[in-house]
Coordinates of C-alpha atoms in Angstrom, one line a residue:
M1 CA -14.9 -33.4 34.1
A2 CA -16.3 -31.0 36.7
I3 CA -14.9 -30.7 40.1
I4 CA -17.8 -31.2 42.5
I5 CA -17.8 -29.5 45.9
T6 CA -20.5 -30.0 48.6
V7 CA -21.0 -27.6 51.5
S8 CA -22.5 -29.4 54.4
N9 CA -23.2 -29.3 58.1
Q10 CA -26.2 -30.8 59.9
K11 CA -26.5 -27.7 62.1
G12 CA -28.3 -24.7 60.7
G13 CA -27.1 -21.1 60.9
V14 CA -23.4 -21.8 60.3
G15 CA -23.1 -19.9 56.9
K16 CA -23.6 -23.0 54.7
T17 CA -25.7 -21.3 52.0
T18 CA -23.6 -18.1 52.1
T19 CA -20.5 -20.2 51.7
S20 CA -22.1 -22.1 48.8
A21 CA -23.1 -18.9 47.0
A22 CA -19.7 -17.4 47.6
L23 CA -18.0 -20.4 46.1
A24 CA -20.3 -20.4 43.1
T25 CA -20.1 -16.7 42.3
G26 CA -16.4 -16.4 43.1
I27 CA -15.4 -19.3 40.9
A28 CA -17.6 -18.1 38.1
G29 CA -16.0 -14.7 38.5
E30 CA -12.7 -16.3 37.5
G31 CA -14.2 -17.3 34.2
K32 CA -15.2 -20.9 35.1
K33 CA -18.5 -22.5 34.1
V34 CA -20.3 -23.2 37.4
L35 CA -23.5 -25.0 38.3
G36 CA -25.0 -24.5 41.7
V37 CA -27.2 -27.3 43.0
D38 CA -29.7 -26.4 45.8
L39 CA -30.5 -29.5 47.8
D40 CA -31.9 -27.6 50.7
P41 CA -35.7 -27.5 50.7
Q42 CA -35.5 -23.9 52.0
G43 CA -34.4 -22.9 48.5
N44 CA -32.1 -20.1 49.6
L45 CA -29.2 -20.8 47.3
G46 CA -31.1 -19.8 44.2
F47 CA -32.2 -16.6 45.9
C48 CA -28.6 -15.8 46.8
L49 CA -27.6 -16.3 43.2
G50 CA -30.2 -13.8 42.0
L51 CA -32.8 -16.3 40.8
E52 CA -36.5 -15.4 41.1
P53 CA -37.8 -18.1 43.5
S54 CA -41.2 -18.9 42.0
G55 CA -42.3 -20.5 38.7
V56 CA -39.1 -22.1 37.7
P57 CA -38.3 -25.8 37.2
T58 CA -36.5 -27.3 40.3
V59 CA -33.9 -29.9 41.0
L60 CA -36.8 -32.2 42.2
D61 CA -38.4 -32.0 38.8
A62 CA -35.2 -33.4 37.4
L63 CA -34.7 -36.0 40.2
Q64 CA -38.2 -37.3 39.6
G65 CA -37.7 -37.4 35.8
K66 CA -40.5 -34.9 35.2
V67 CA -38.2 -32.9 33.0
P68 CA -34.7 -33.6 31.5
V69 CA -32.1 -32.1 33.8
A70 CA -30.9 -29.7 31.1
E71 CA -34.4 -28.2 31.0
A72 CA -34.4 -27.8 34.8
V73 CA -31.2 -25.7 34.8
N74 CA -31.9 -22.0 35.4
H75 CA -29.5 -19.2 34.2
T76 CA -28.5 -16.3 36.4
D77 CA -26.1 -13.4 35.9
Y78 CA -23.5 -15.4 37.8
C79 CA -23.9 -19.0 37.0
D80 CA -26.4 -21.8 36.3
V81 CA -28.5 -23.2 39.1
L82 CA -30.7 -26.2 39.8
A83 CA -33.2 -24.5 42.2
S84 CA -35.2 -25.9 45.1
D85 CA -38.3 -25.4 47.1
I86 CA -40.1 -27.0 50.1
S87 CA -41.4 -29.9 47.9
L88 CA -37.9 -31.3 48.0
S89 CA -38.3 -32.2 51.7
S90 CA -40.3 -35.3 50.9
G91 CA -39.9 -35.5 47.1
L92 CA -37.3 -38.2 47.1
D93 CA -39.7 -40.6 48.8
H94 CA -41.6 -40.9 45.6
V95 CA -38.6 -41.6 43.3
A96 CA -38.5 -45.2 42.2
T97 CA -34.9 -46.3 41.8
G98 CA -32.7 -49.2 42.9
R99 CA -30.1 -47.1 44.6
R100 CA -31.7 -44.0 46.0
E101 CA -28.4 -42.7 47.3
C102 CA -27.2 -42.3 43.7
I103 CA -30.2 -40.4 42.2
L104 CA -28.4 -37.1 42.1
R105 CA -25.3 -38.6 40.5
D106 CA -27.4 -40.3 37.8
T107 CA -29.5 -37.1 37.2
L108 CA -26.5 -34.9 36.8
A109 CA -24.6 -37.3 34.5
P110 CA -26.0 -35.9 31.1
I111 CA -24.8 -32.3 31.9
I112 CA -21.8 -32.7 34.2
G113 CA -19.4 -32.3 31.3
N114 CA -20.8 -28.8 30.6
Y115 CA -19.2 -27.4 33.8
D116 CA -15.8 -26.8 35.4
Y117 CA -17.3 -26.8 38.9
V118 CA -20.5 -27.9 40.6
V119 CA -21.3 -26.5 44.0
I120 CA -23.9 -28.3 46.1
D121 CA -25.7 -26.7 49.0
T122 CA -27.2 -29.2 51.4
P123 CA -30.0 -29.2 54.1
P124 CA -29.1 -28.8 57.8
A125 CA -29.5 -32.6 58.3
L126 CA -27.9 -35.9 57.6
N127 CA -30.5 -37.4 55.3
L128 CA -31.0 -38.9 51.9
L129 CA -30.4 -35.6 50.2
T130 CA -27.1 -35.1 52.0
V131 CA -26.0 -38.7 51.2
N132 CA -26.7 -38.0 47.5
A133 CA -24.5 -35.0 47.6
Y134 CA -21.7 -36.9 49.3
T135 CA -22.0 -39.7 46.7
V136 CA -21.4 -37.4 43.8
S137 CA -18.8 -35.1 45.2
D138 CA -15.1 -34.9 45.0
F139 CA -14.7 -32.5 48.0
L140 CA -16.7 -31.7 51.2
I141 CA -16.4 -28.4 53.0
I142 CA -17.8 -28.1 56.5
P143 CA -18.7 -24.6 57.6
M144 CA -18.9 -24.2 61.4
A145 CA -20.0 -21.1 63.4
T146 CA -17.7 -20.1 66.3
D147 CA -19.8 -21.5 69.1
I148 CA -19.7 -24.6 71.2
M149 CA -23.0 -26.0 69.9
S150 CA -21.5 -26.1 66.4
L151 CA -19.1 -28.7 67.6
V152 CA -21.9 -31.0 68.6
G153 CA -22.8 -33.6 65.9
L154 CA -19.5 -33.6 64.1
S155 CA -19.0 -37.2 65.3
Q156 CA -22.2 -38.2 63.5
L157 CA -21.1 -36.4 60.4
K158 CA -17.8 -38.4 60.6
E159 CA -19.8 -41.6 60.6
T160 CA -21.8 -40.5 57.6
I161 CA -18.7 -39.6 55.6
E162 CA -17.1 -42.9 56.4
S163 CA -20.2 -44.8 55.4
V164 CA -20.4 -43.1 52.0
R165 CA -16.7 -43.7 51.5
S166 CA -17.0 -47.4 52.2
S167 CA -20.0 -48.1 50.1
L168 CA -20.7 -45.3 47.6
N169 CA -17.8 -42.9 47.0
P170 CA -14.3 -43.9 48.1
N171 CA -12.8 -40.8 46.5
L172 CA -14.7 -38.3 48.7
K173 CA -12.3 -36.0 50.5
V174 CA -13.0 -33.5 53.3
M175 CA -11.3 -30.4 52.2
G176 CA -11.6 -28.7 55.5
I177 CA -13.6 -27.0 58.3
L178 CA -14.4 -23.4 57.7
L179 CA -14.9 -21.3 60.8
T180 CA -17.6 -18.6 60.4
R181 CA -18.7 -15.6 62.5
F182 CA -15.2 -15.6 63.8
N183 CA -13.8 -13.0 66.2
R184 CA -10.2 -13.9 67.0
R185 CA -10.1 -11.5 70.0
T186 CA -12.5 -13.6 72.1
L187 CA -11.5 -16.5 74.3
L188 CA -14.5 -18.5 72.9
A189 CA -13.1 -18.3 69.4
R190 CA -9.7 -19.5 70.4
D191 CA -11.3 -22.4 72.3
V192 CA -13.5 -23.4 69.4
L193 CA -10.6 -23.1 67.0
E194 CA -8.6 -25.6 69.1
M195 CA -11.4 -28.0 69.5
A196 CA -12.3 -27.8 65.8
G197 CA -8.7 -28.6 65.0
Q198 CA -8.9 -31.8 67.1
L199 CA -12.2 -32.8 65.4
A200 CA -10.8 -32.1 62.0
S201 CA -7.9 -34.5 62.6
Q202 CA -10.4 -37.2 63.5
I203 CA -11.9 -36.9 60.0
G204 CA -8.6 -36.7 58.2
T205 CA -8.7 -33.0 57.4
A206 CA -7.8 -29.6 58.9
V207 CA -9.3 -26.2 59.7
F208 CA -8.9 -23.7 56.9
D209 CA -6.4 -21.0 57.4
T210 CA -9.0 -18.5 56.4
K211 CA -11.6 -17.6 59.0
I212 CA -14.8 -15.7 58.1
R213 CA -15.6 -12.6 60.3
N214 CA -19.0 -11.2 60.9
G215 CA -20.3 -8.8 58.3
V216 CA -23.7 -7.2 57.6
A217 CA -22.9 -7.2 53.9
I218 CA -23.2 -10.9 53.8
A219 CA -26.8 -10.8 54.9
E220 CA -27.7 -7.7 52.8
A221 CA -26.3 -8.9 49.4
P222 CA -29.0 -11.4 48.5
A223 CA -31.8 -8.9 49.1
H224 CA -30.2 -6.6 46.5
G225 CA -29.8 -9.5 44.0
E226 CA -26.1 -9.3 44.0
S227 CA -23.2 -11.5 45.0
I228 CA -21.3 -10.5 48.1
F229 CA -18.3 -9.7 45.9
D230 CA -20.3 -7.2 43.8
Y231 CA -22.3 -5.8 46.7
S232 CA -19.6 -4.9 49.2
P233 CA -16.1 -6.0 48.1
R234 CA -14.4 -4.0 50.9
S235 CA -16.3 -5.7 53.7
A236 CA -14.1 -7.6 56.0
A237 CA -16.2 -10.8 55.7
V238 CA -16.2 -10.5 51.9
Q239 CA -12.5 -10.1 51.9
D240 CA -12.2 -13.2 54.0
Y241 CA -14.3 -15.1 51.5
Q242 CA -12.0 -13.9 48.7
C243 CA -9.0 -15.3 50.7
F244 CA -11.0 -18.5 51.2
L245 CA -11.5 -18.9 47.4
E246 CA -7.7 -18.5 47.0
E247 CA -7.1 -21.2 49.6
I248 CA -9.6 -23.5 47.8
A249 CA -7.9 -22.9 44.4
E250 CA -4.5 -23.8 45.9
T251 CA -5.9 -27.0 47.5
I252 CA -7.4 -28.2 44.3
H253 CA -4.2 -27.3 42.4
L254 CA -2.1 -29.3 44.7
K255 CA -4.4 -32.2 44.4
E256 CA -4.3 -32.1 40.6
V257 CA -0.5 -31.9 40.7
G258 CA -0.3 -34.9 43.0
E259 CA -2.6 -36.9 40.8
N260 CA -0.6 -36.1 37.7
A261 CA 2.6 -37.1 39.4
E262 CA 1.1 -40.5 40.3
K263 CA -0.1 -41.1 36.7
N264 CA 3.4 -40.3 35.4
Q265 CA 5.2 -42.7 37.8

């Protein structure tokens, strides 16, 4: 069964889509079968994965039952993707179902076994789309830019996570907080790191050891239709994302080892 990772933060401009694309392309580069799911109506994940943005079936088409989900999957040079566009912003309002928080889980069910990993990019909001992503996910990653305003709102995020755990997905785990646009030489970065650590402990997680530095290659890569790893592998920020992928792999490995040990007891 696929491991499902959601990248989420209600604040925009924190590197959420960049992180989602890095996860999808980096994991696929290790020979794994990956599906990217774009739940952000801005539709940037598909663009970052090299998908032409117009004229393709979208995740909303599948959620509304207009096409089977397998027919809504688009193929790129890196991985498969369920794309998005602005219609998604209000599209779930017109989906008739008993449990609207589970629409995504039910929609993905026919194809989930085809993949090793699913990476979900979410909108910069805590709304029905976000709750759907949390409901179907094994892990949550929270990217956070190194500024004070990025700390605001994490308490509300904590409430949303706890609500989903209590009623929809008790197995949801917060893998960690990822600091982006990080400059360890500044006092601000050190202050934000300390406060992020305190907030992380409140939601039962930690700040990732890896911190993502600034890098122009991160912004340039999508315009060239390439992943960050192909476009500029020597960039400091890209190397940080490579380290982040290794940290993710180790975390998932340790979780699997622990689960197997529990089963054998």
